Structure formats: C-alpha cells, structure tokens
Coordinates of C-alpha atoms in Angstrom, one line a residue:
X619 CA -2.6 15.9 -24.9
X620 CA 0.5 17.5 -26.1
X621 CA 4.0 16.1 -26.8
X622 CA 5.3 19.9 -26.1
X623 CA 4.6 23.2 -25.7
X624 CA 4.6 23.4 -29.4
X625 CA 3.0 20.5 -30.8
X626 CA -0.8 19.5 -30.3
X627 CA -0.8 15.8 -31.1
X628 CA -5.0 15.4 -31.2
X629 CA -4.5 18.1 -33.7
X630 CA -2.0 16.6 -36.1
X631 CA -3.6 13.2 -36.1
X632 CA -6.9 14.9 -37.1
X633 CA -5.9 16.9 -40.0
X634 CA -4.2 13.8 -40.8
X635 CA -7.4 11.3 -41.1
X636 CA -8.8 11.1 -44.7
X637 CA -12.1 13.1 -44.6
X638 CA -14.7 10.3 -45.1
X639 CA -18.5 9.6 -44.1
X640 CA -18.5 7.7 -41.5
X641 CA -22.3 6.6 -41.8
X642 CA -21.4 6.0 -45.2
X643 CA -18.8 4.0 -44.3
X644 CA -20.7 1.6 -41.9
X645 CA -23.2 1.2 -44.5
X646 CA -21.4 0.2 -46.4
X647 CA -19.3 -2.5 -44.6
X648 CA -18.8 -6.0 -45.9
X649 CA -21.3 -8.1 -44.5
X650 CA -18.8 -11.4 -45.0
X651 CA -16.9 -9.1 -42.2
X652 CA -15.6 -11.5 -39.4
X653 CA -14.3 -8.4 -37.3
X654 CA -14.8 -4.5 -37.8
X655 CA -13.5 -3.1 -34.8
X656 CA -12.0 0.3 -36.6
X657 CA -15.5 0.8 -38.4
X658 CA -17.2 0.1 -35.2
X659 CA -15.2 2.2 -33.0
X660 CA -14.4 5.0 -35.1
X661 CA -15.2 8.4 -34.1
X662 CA -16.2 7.4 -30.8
X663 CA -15.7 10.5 -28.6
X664 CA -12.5 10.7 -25.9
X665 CA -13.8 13.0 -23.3
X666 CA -17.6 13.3 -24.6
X667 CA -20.3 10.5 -23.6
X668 CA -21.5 9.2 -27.4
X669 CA -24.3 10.3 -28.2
X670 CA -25.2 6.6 -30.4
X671 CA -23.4 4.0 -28.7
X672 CA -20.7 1.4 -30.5
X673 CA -21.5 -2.6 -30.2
X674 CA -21.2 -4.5 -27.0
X675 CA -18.2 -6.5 -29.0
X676 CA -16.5 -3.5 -30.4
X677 CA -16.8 -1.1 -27.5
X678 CA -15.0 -4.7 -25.2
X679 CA -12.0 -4.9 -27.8
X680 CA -11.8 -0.8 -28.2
X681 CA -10.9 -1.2 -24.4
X682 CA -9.3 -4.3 -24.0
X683 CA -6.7 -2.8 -26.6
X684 CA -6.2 0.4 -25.0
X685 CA -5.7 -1.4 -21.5
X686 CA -3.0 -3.8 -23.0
X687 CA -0.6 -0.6 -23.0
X688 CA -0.4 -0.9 -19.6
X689 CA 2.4 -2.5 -17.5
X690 CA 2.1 -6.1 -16.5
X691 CA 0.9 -6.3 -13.4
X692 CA 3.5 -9.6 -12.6
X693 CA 6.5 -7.3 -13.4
X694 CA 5.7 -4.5 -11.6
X695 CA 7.7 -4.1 -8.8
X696 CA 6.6 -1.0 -7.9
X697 CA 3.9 -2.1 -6.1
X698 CA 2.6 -3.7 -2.7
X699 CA -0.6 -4.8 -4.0
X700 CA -1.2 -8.4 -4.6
X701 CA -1.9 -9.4 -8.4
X702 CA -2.9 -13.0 -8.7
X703 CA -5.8 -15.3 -6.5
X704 CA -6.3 -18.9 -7.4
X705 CA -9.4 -19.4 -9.9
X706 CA -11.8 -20.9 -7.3
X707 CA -11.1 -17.0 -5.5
X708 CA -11.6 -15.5 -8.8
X709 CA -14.8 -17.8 -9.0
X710 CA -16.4 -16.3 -5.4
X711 CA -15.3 -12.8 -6.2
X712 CA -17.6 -12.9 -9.8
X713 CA -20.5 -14.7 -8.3
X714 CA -20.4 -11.5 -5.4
X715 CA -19.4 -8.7 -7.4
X716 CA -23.0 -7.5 -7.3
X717 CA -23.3 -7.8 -3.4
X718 CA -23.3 -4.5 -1.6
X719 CA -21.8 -5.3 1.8
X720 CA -23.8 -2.3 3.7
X721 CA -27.0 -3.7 3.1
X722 CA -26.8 -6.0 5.9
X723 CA -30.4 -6.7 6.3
X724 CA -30.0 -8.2 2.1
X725 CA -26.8 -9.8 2.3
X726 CA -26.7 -11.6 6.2
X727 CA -24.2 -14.1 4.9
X728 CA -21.8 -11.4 3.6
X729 CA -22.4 -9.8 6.9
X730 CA -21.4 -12.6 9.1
X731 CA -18.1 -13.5 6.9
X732 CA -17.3 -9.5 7.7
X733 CA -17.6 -10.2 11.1
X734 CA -15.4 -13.3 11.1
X735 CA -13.0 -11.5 9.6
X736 CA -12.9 -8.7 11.8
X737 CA -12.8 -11.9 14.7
X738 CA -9.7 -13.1 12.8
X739 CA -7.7 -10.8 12.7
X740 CA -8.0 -10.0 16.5
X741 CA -7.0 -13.1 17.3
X742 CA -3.9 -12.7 14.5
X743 CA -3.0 -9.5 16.6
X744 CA -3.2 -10.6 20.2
X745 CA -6.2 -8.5 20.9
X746 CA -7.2 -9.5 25.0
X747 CA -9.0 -12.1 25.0
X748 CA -12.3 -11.8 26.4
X749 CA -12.5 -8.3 25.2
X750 CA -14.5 -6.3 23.5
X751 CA -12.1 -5.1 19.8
X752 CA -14.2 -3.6 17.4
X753 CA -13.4 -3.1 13.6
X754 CA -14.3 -2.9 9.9
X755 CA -13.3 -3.8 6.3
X756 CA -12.0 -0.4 4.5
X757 CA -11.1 0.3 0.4
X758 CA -8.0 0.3 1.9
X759 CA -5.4 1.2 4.0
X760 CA -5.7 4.5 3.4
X761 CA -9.2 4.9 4.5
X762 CA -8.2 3.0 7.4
X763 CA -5.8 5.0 8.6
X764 CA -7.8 7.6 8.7
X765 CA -10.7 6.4 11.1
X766 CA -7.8 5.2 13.1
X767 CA -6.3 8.9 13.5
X768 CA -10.1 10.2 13.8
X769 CA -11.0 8.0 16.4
X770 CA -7.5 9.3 18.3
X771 CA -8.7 13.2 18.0
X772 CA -11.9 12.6 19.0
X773 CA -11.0 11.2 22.3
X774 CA -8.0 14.0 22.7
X775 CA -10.9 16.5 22.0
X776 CA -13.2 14.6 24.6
X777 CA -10.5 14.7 27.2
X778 CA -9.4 18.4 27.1
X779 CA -13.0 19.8 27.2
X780 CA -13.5 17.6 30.1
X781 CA -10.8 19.2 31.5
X782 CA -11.4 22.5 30.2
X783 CA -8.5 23.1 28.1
X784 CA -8.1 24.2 24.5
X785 CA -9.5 21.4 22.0
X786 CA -8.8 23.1 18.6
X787 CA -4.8 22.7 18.0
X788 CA -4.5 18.9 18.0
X789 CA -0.9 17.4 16.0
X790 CA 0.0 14.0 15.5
X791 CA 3.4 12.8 15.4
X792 CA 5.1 10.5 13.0
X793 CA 8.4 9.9 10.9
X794 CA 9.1 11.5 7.5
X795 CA 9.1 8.3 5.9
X796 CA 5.4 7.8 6.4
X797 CA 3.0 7.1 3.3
X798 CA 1.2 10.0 2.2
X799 CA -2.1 8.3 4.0
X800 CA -0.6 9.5 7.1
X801 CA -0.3 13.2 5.9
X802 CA -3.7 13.2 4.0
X803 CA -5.4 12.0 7.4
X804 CA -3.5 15.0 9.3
X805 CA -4.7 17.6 6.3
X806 CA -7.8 16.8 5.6
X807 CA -9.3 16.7 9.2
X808 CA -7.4 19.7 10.7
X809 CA -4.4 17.9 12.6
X810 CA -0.9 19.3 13.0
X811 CA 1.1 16.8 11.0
X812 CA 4.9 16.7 13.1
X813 CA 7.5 14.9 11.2
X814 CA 10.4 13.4 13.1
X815 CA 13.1 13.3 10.2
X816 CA 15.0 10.0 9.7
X817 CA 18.6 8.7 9.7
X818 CA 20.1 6.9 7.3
X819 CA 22.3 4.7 10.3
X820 CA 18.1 4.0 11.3
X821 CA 17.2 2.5 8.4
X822 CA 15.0 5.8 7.2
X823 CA 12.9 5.3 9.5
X824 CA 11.3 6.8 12.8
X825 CA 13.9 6.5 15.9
X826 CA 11.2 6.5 18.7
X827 CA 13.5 8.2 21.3
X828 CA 13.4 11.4 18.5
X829 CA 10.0 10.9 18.4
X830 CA 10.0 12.3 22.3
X831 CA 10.5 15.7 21.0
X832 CA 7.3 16.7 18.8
X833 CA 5.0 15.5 21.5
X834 CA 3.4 17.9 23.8
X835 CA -0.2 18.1 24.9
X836 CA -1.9 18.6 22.3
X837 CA -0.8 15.2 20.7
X838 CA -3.5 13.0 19.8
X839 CA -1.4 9.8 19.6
X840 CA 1.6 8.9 17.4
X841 CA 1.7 6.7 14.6
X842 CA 4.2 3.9 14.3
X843 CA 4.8 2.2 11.3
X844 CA 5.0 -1.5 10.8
X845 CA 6.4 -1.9 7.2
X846 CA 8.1 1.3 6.1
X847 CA 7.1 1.6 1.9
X848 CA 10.9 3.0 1.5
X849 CA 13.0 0.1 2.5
X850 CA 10.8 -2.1 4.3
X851 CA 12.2 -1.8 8.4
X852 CA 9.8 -2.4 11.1
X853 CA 9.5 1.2 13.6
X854 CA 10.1 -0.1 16.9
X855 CA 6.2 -0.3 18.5
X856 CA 7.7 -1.5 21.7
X857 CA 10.0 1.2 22.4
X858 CA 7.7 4.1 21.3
X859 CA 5.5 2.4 23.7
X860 CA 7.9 2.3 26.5
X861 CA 9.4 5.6 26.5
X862 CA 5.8 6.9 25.8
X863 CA 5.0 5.0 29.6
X864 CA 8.0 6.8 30.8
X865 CA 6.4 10.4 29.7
X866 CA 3.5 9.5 31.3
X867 CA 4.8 8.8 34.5
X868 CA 7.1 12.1 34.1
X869 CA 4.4 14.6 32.7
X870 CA 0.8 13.1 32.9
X871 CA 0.7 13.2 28.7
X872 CA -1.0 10.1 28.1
X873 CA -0.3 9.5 24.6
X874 CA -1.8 6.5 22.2
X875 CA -0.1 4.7 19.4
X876 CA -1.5 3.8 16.3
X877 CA -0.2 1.1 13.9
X878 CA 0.0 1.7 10.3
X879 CA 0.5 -1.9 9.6
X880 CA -0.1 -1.4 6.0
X881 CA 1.9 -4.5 4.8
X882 CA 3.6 -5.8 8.1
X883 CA 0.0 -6.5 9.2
X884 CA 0.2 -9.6 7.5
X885 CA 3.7 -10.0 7.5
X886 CA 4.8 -9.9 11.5
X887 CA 2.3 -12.1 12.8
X888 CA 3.8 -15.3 9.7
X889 CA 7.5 -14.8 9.8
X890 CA 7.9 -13.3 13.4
X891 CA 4.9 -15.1 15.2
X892 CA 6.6 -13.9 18.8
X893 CA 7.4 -9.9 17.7
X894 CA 5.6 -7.5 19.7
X895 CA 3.8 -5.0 17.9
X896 CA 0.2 -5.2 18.2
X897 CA -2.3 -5.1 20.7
X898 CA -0.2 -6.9 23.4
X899 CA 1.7 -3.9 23.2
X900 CA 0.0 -1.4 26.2
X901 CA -0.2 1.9 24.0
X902 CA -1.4 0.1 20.7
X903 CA -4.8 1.5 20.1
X904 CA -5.5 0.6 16.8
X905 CA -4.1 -1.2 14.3
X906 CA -4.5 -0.9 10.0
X907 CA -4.2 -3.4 7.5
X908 CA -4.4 -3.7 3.8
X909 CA -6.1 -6.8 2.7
X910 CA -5.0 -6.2 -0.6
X911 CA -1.1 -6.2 -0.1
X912 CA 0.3 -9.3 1.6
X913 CA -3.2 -10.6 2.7
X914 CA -3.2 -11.9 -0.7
X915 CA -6.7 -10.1 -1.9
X916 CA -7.5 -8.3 -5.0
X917 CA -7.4 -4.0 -5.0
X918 CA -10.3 -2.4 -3.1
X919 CA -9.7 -4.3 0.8
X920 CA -8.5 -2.5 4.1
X921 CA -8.6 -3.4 7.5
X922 CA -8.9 -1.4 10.7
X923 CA -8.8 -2.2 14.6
X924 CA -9.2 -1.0 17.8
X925 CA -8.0 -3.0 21.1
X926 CA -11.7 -1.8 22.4
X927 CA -15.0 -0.6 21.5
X928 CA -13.9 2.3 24.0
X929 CA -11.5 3.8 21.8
X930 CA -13.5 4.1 18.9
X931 CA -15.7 6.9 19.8
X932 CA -19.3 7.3 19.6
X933 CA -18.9 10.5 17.5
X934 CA -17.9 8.2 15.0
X935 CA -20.4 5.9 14.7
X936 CA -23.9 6.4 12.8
X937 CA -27.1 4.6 13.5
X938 CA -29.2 3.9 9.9
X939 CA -33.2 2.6 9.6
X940 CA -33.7 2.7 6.0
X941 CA -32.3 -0.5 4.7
X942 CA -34.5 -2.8 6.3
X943 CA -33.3 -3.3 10.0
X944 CA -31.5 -0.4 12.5
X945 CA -27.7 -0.4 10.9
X946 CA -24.2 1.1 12.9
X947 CA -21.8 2.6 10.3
X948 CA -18.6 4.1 11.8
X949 CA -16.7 4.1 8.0
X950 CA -15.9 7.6 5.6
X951 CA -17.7 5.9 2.5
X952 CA -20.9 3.7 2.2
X953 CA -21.6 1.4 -0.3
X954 CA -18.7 -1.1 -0.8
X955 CA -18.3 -4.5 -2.6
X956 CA -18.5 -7.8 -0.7
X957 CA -16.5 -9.7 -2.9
X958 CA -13.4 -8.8 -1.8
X959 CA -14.2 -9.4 1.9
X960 CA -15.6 -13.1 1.2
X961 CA -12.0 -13.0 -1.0
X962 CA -10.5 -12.3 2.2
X963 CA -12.0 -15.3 4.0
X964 CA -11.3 -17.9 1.2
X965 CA -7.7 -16.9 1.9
X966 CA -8.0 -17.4 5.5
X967 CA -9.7 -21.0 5.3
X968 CA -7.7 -22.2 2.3
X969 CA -3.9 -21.0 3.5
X970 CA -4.5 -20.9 7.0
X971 CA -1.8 -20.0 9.8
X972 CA 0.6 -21.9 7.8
X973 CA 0.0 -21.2 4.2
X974 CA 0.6 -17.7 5.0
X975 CA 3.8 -18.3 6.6
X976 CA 5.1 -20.3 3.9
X977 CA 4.3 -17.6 1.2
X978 CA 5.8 -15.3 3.8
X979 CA 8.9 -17.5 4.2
X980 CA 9.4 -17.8 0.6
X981 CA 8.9 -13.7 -0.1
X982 CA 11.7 -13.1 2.1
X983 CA 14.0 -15.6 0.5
X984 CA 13.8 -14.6 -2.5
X985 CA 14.3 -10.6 -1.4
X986 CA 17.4 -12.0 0.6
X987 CA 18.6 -13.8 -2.7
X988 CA 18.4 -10.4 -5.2
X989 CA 19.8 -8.6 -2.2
X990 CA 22.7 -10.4 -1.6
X991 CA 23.3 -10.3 -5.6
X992 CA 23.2 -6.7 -5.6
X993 CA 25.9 -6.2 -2.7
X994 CA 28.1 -8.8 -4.1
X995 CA 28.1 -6.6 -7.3
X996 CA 27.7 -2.5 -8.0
X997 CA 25.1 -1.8 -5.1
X998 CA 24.9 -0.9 -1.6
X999 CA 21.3 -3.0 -0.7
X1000 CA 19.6 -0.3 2.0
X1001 CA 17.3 -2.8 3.3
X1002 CA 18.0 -5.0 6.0
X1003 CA 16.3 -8.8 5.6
X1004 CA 19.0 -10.0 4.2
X1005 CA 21.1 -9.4 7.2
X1006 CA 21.8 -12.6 9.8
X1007 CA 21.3 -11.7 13.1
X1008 CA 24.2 -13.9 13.6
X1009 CA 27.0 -14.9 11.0
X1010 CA 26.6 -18.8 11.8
X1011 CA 22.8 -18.7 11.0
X1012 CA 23.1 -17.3 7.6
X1013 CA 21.5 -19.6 4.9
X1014 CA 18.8 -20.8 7.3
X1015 CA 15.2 -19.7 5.8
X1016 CA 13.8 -19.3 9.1
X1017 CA 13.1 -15.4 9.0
X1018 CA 13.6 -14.8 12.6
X1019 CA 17.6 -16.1 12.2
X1020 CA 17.6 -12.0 10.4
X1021 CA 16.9 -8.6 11.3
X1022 CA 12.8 -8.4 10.9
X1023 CA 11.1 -6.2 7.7
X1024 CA 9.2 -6.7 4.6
X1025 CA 10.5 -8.9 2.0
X1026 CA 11.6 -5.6 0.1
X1027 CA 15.0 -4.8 -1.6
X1028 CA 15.8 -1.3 -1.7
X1029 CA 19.4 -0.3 -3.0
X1030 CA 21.3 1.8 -4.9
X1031 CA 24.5 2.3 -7.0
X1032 CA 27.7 2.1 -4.4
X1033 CA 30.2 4.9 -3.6
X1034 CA 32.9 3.2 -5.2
X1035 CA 30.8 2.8 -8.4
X1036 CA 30.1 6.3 -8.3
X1037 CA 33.1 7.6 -8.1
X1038 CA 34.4 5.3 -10.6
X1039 CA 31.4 6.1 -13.0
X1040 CA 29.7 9.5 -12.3
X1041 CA 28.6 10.4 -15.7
X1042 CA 26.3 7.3 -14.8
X1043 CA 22.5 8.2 -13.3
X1044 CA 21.2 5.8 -11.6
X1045 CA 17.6 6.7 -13.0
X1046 CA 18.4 5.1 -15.9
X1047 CA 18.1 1.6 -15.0
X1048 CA 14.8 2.3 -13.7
X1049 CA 14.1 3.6 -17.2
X1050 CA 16.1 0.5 -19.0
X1051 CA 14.7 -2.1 -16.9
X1052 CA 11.4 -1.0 -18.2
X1053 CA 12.4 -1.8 -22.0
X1054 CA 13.0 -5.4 -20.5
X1055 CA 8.8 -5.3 -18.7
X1056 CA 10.1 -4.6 -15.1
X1057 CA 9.0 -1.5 -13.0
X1058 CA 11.1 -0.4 -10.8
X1059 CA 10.9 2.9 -9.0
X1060 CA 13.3 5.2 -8.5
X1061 CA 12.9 7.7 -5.4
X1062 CA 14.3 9.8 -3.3
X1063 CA 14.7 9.0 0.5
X1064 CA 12.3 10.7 3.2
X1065 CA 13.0 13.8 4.8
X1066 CA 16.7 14.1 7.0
X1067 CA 18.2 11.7 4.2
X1068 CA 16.3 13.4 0.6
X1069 CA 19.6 13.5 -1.3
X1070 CA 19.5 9.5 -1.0
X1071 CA 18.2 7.8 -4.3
X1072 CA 16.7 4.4 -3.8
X1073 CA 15.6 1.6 -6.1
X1074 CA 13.2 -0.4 -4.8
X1075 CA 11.4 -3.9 -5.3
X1076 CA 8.8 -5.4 -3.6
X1077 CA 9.2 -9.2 -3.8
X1078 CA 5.4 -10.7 -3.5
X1079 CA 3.9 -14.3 -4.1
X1080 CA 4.2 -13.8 -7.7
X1081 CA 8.2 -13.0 -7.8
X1082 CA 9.1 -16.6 -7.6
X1083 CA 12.9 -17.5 -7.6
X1084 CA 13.4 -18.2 -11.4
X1085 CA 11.9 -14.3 -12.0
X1086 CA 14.4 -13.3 -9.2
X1087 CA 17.0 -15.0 -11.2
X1088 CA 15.9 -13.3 -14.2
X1089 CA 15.7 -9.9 -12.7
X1090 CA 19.2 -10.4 -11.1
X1091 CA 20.2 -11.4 -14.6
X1092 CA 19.0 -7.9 -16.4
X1093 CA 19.7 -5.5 -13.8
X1094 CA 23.4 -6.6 -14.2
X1095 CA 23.3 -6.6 -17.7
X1096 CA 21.9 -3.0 -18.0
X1097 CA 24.9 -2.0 -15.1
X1098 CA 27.6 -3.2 -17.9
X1099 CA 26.0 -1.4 -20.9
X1100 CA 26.3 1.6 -19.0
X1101 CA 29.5 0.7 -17.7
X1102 CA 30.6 -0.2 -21.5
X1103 CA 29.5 3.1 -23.4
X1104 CA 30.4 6.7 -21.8
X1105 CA 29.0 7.9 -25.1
X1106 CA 25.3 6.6 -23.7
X1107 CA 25.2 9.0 -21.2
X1108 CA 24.3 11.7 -23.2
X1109 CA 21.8 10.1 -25.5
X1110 CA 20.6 8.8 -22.0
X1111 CA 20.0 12.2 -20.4
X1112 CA 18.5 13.3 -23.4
X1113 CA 15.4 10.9 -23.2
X1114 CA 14.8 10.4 -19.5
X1115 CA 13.3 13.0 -17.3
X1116 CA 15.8 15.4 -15.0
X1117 CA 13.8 14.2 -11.8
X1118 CA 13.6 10.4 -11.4
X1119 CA 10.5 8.6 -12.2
X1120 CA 8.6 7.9 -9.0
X1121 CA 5.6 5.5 -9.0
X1122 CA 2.9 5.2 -6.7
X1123 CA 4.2 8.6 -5.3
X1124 CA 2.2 11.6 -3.8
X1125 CA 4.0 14.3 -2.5
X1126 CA 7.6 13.2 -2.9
X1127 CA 6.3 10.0 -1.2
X1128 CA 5.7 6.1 -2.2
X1129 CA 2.2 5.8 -2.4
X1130 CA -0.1 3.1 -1.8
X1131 CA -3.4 4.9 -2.1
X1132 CA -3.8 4.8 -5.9
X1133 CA -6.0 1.8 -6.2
X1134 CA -9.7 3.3 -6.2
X1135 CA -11.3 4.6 -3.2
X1136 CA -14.4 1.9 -3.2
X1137 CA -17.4 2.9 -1.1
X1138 CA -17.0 1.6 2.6
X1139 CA -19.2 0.8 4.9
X1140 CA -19.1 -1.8 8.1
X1141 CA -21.2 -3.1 10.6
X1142 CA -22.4 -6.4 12.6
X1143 CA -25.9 -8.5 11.5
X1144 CA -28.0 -5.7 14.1
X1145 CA -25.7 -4.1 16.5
X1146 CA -23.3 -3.6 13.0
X1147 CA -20.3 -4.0 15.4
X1148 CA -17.8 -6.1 14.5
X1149 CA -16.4 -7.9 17.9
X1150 CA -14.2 -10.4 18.5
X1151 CA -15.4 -14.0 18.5

C-alpha cells in the first residue's frame, strides 16, 4: 500500500529487515521462551495463503494485535449498530454459532424461535389481526429492503401484463436522503430510482406532497423512510399514504408504500406507542427492520414484513427437497446463522415491551442533553428531538412531549461562528475528536441541500449520560483550540483530507450496509412461512 505516488511503503520496510534465515532462526529459538509471537509470525504472507501454517497461539495474537488498531466500537458514533448484549446473550449466541438456520428439518427449535419472531414483530407493528403477514430474518436491512422492493415490481409487473401494458420501465420513488440500500435495490434489479430532493425547512427529508410528482404509472410503490440516517426525522407514512388515496381516487394509480424502518422500527413502536406508521397505515405493504441497530442484536440481523402473504409474490418464493423435508425460501442468500435470531428473542423475553422503552426513553435523553449543549454554544443542532412540542412540557422525558425521530444529534458550526471564524473547517473536529477515541462523521447533506455539512452522532444504549458529559466536554474543548490559534489552520489543512471524512458512506450517502452480507435464508417448520401467531 503506498503512502504516495512516490513512495512504496511494503518496499522500504523490506529492504529494511536484516537479511536472516528464518528456519534458522526458529531453530534456533530459546526453548525457556514464554512467548515468540515475532519468530512465530514472521514471514507470514499478506495477500498469499501460507504455504506452512504459524501456531494456533501465534496466528490468535498476530490477529488480535492487528484488530486492536481498530476504533472502539463504544466511541464510535458513527454508527447505528448495536455493540454490547449482556453475557447470558453472548452465552446463547456461542452455544449457536454453529447452527445454520435454513436447515429447518436439523435445527426445528431454531425454526420455531424464527417464527416467533416473525409473530412478534407483527403484533409490534399492528399487522390485522387475524391475518395472514408473512416474513423473514435478513443479514440486514439492506437485504431486506430489497425483497421488499422486489416483491413491489413483481406485482406492478403482474398487474400491467394483466392488463396488457408495458411491464419493462418500472421506477420507484423516494427522497434523496435515502440510504444507499434503497438505490442498490433500484440498480441492481433494473428499477428507475426517482429522487424527490429535500429541504432543509423539512428536516432533509422527503416532503410527501413532492413526492406526488415522480409518480406515474409505472411506479412500483414508494418508499418512506422511518428514521432518516442524516438527521434522524420520521417521513410522514400517514400523509404519503393519504395523498397517495387521493391519486387513486383521481387517476386509478394504485400505488404501495414500503417502510424502510431501518432504525425507527424499533424505535416508534417504544417512545411513540400511538404514531401511525406501520401496517395500520392502508398503503403500508411492507415494513424493514434491522435487528442489529436499536433491536439491540449483534451485526448480521434484518427483518422484513409484509401486511399479507398476498403481497409477497409467488415468484419470489422457492420450494427445496434436499435438506430432509419440502423447504419455502423467499430470501437473496441461503445459509445464515441462527445465533443471532435466537439473540433476537432473548432480547424480546428479557426486556420486553417495557425494557425497550426505557432504553428508548433514555437514548433520547441523552441526544436531547448533547443537543441542547451544542445550541447553547457554537452550533446550530439540525435534528429535531430535542424540540418540545410545547414550551411548558420541556424537561419532561416522556418522548412524545417532542417532535418524534431517532435519538440522533446532527449539527453543525452556526452562521455567526462562521462568519466570525471562517478560516475554521468544520472537518476538523471530526478529525480532532478522533485523537480523543470518538468517531464522528462528517458529511454532506442529501441532494437539494449538498452544500450543508453535518456532524452527526448516534446516541445508542451504550452512550450513557456521563459519556454524553464527556463528549460535550471535548467537543467544546476542541471548538476553543481552534478558536484560540488562527495559526492551526494551516497546519490543519495540511494533514486532513480536502473532502470531509465520511464513514459508513456509499455513494455520497451514510451507509448502514457495511456489516457483512451473512447468508439468508427463511422459512416456517414445513410450509417455511413465517405467519403471524
């Protein structure tokens, strides 16, 4: 890897080892040796499988090492995925991490916790009750997302051959703010992706009634987000909804709606029990979760579902003999880990209804305490949880008594500071927070507002209010420095990239997709349909 065009580092480190025998040298070693990690592990090939391999012990501490350069995963604020699970969680994910969950013939028991799951989380989103939803674990949300906008072209395609019309330009409408799940979905299986840019007075987000605009007839549904990943707002589901009933009755265009609930899946349903967004909504078709952001699981869990079995089309949905018993699969991958799935459950028995809500409750006071730090301060806080719905009920910590998103704090540096201090970039307090162990991105707002930089952090379970503290305490510290040295602004723009740092981006977009795409696969004990209970 090279440190510049001119400079081959792999290169200069090898002319500069000391030309020895390395069989010599091991040998040779010193058998009173409690530890010999660098004889062990010497030589070992980069980028070529070894053609001896190293010890067990050495190859271990060769890689635990290396991985200890990495961020810590508490501090990084970057990220929507959830970091810690209580050790009797840790305990049922090791004594399954050898459980395939598509052999449900092998593993019933890891079948039937699926299924509950599935069961669950219908209930969670108001799915009609009897009815027949339908749905299936995922390696994430971005997998989910996917057989949610699949499932939407497939019945647009049924529909218009059944009626004779053109079946090969399908689009699908969304807002610019969308995480690149959303646009991958749209590219990789053919779809028109239409972007309805955002406003800055909206939140960056999707305004439903400009939504109106993209959709014609050869819209397969439009996707609505619940949770947006640049400064946490809730789309309005209801409205989309409503004026899409009001096209209907105009046009004939029957459109869907399909909820990228991505975090606010397990968000809404805790701190705004009575919201409508989900299946009680009339054009909700599907919903998307990630079990591994605010559902509290490790990396590797999605959820998707659809309000009916009818929506999810047959097209979709394979029938398999060959592990044991007939098997329905209706996922992109096929082999995927129980273990995080019976994770999934321990957190629904254990917490319950109410332990959720009280993490919930607590995530959102804490992002309302570092937001209304920053606005008291240098920054203008872009978010909007923070914000009483009226003046009187401010302090409460009931999260309904304030306008409804995730418990994310996106700001940036004010006007006034701006004007005051221009040479300053506001980059580089993503890039000095760093020196301190915090990550904290530093992007640029969606289409319609792009000029727009945003810091953003997530607070989850493990920001607790002494770390908020904390964090308050070194993000102003950092501000002053700057504010204290107009001679650091060149040494400053010396040593931090001209385009800010963006983790977890794709695309000029926050993305939550980087986790491992871990071989899916769903189904029930013999029908492999997961209904609700």
């Amino acid at each position: 890897m090279s440190l510049a065009r001119h400079i081959d580092a792999e290169d200069i480190i090898a002319k500069a080892k000391e030309k020895r025998n390395l069989s010599d040298a091991r040998a040779n070693r010193l058998t009173s040796s409690s530890w010999r990690r660098d004889l062990d592990g010497a030589g070992a090939p980069k980028y070529t499988m070894p053609k001896v391999g190293i010890p067990s012990r050495a190859a271990y501490q060769l890689l635990h090492d290396e991985t200890a350069l990495d961020g810590n995963p508490l501090l990084n604020l970057a990220s929507f995925v959830h970091t810690w699970m209580p050790p009797d969680a840790e305990k049922l994910i090791l004594e399954n991490l050898n459980k395939n969950q598509v052999d449900l013939d092998e593993y019933p028991a890891a079948t039937i916790i699926h299924n509950r799951c599935i069961s669950m989380l219908a209930d969670l989103w108001k799915a009609p009750v009897p009815g027949k939803a339908i749905g299936t674990s995922t390696a994430g949300s971005s997998e989910a997302i996917m057989l949610g906008g699949l499932a939407m072209k497939k019945r647009w395609q049924e529909a218009r051959k059944a009626a004779g019309k053109d079946y090969f330009h399908p689009n699908v409408v969304f807002g610019s703010n969308a995480q690149v799940a959303l646009e991958k979905f749209a590219r990789y299986f053919d779809v028109e992706t239409r972007l309805v840019p955002v406003k800055a007075s909206n939140g960056f987000i999707m305004d439903p009634k400009d939504a109106l605009q993209y959709i014609d007839e050869n819209t397969i549904g439009v996707m609505v987000i619940l949770g947006s990943t640049y400064t946490g707002h809730f789309e309005n589901v209801q409205e989309m909804s409503d004026l899409l009933d009001d096209l209907f009755e105009r046009t004939g265009l029957d459109i869907p709606i399909h909820v990228d609930g991505a975090s606010g899946g397990f968000v809404a349903p805790f701190a705004y029990p009575d919201y409508k967004w989900s299946f009680d909504v009339s054009r909700v078709v599907s919903i998307n979760t990630s079990g591994h952001k605010f559902g509290l699981v490790y990396p590797g869990l999605g959820w998707v579902l659809w309000k009916n079995e009818n929506h999810l089309h047959k097209d979709l949905i394979f029938e398999l003999h060959y592990l044991g018993s007939v098997e329905y699969t209706f996922t992109l991958n096929f082999s995927k880990p129980a273990a995080p799935i019976i994770a999934q459950m321990y957190n629904f028995l254990n917490l319950g209804f109410d332990g959720y809500q009280q993490i919930i409750t607590k995530d959102l006071r804490n992002a309302r305490l570092l937001s209304k730090a920053l606005e008291a301060t240098h920054f203008t806080v872009l978010s909007n949880i923070h914000r009483p719905i009226d003046p009187e009920l401010d302090g409460t910590d009931d999260p309904n008594a304030y306008e409804k998103g995730l418990p994310v704090v996106s700001f940036r540096l004010s006007d006034d500071f701006k004007e005051k201090y221009p040479h300053i970039q506001q980059v580089w307090i993503q890039s000095m927070l760093r020196t301190k162990g915090w990550i904290v991105p530093n992007y640029h707002a969606p289409l319609g507002e792009e000029k727009t930089e945003i810091l953003r952090v997530v607070v989850r379970e493990t920001l607790t209010e002494d770390l908020t503290e904390r964090l308050i305490f070194d993000i102003l510290e950092i501000v002053e420095a700057l504010m204290a040295s107009e001679g650091l602004g060149s040494m400053m723009a010396s040593t931090v990239p001209p385009t800010a740092h963006q983790p977890d981006r794709e695309h000029g977009r926050p993305d939550k997709s980087n986790f491992g795409d871990a071989e899916v696969e769903g189904g029930q004990q013999q029908s492999g349909f997961s209904r609700q209970c």
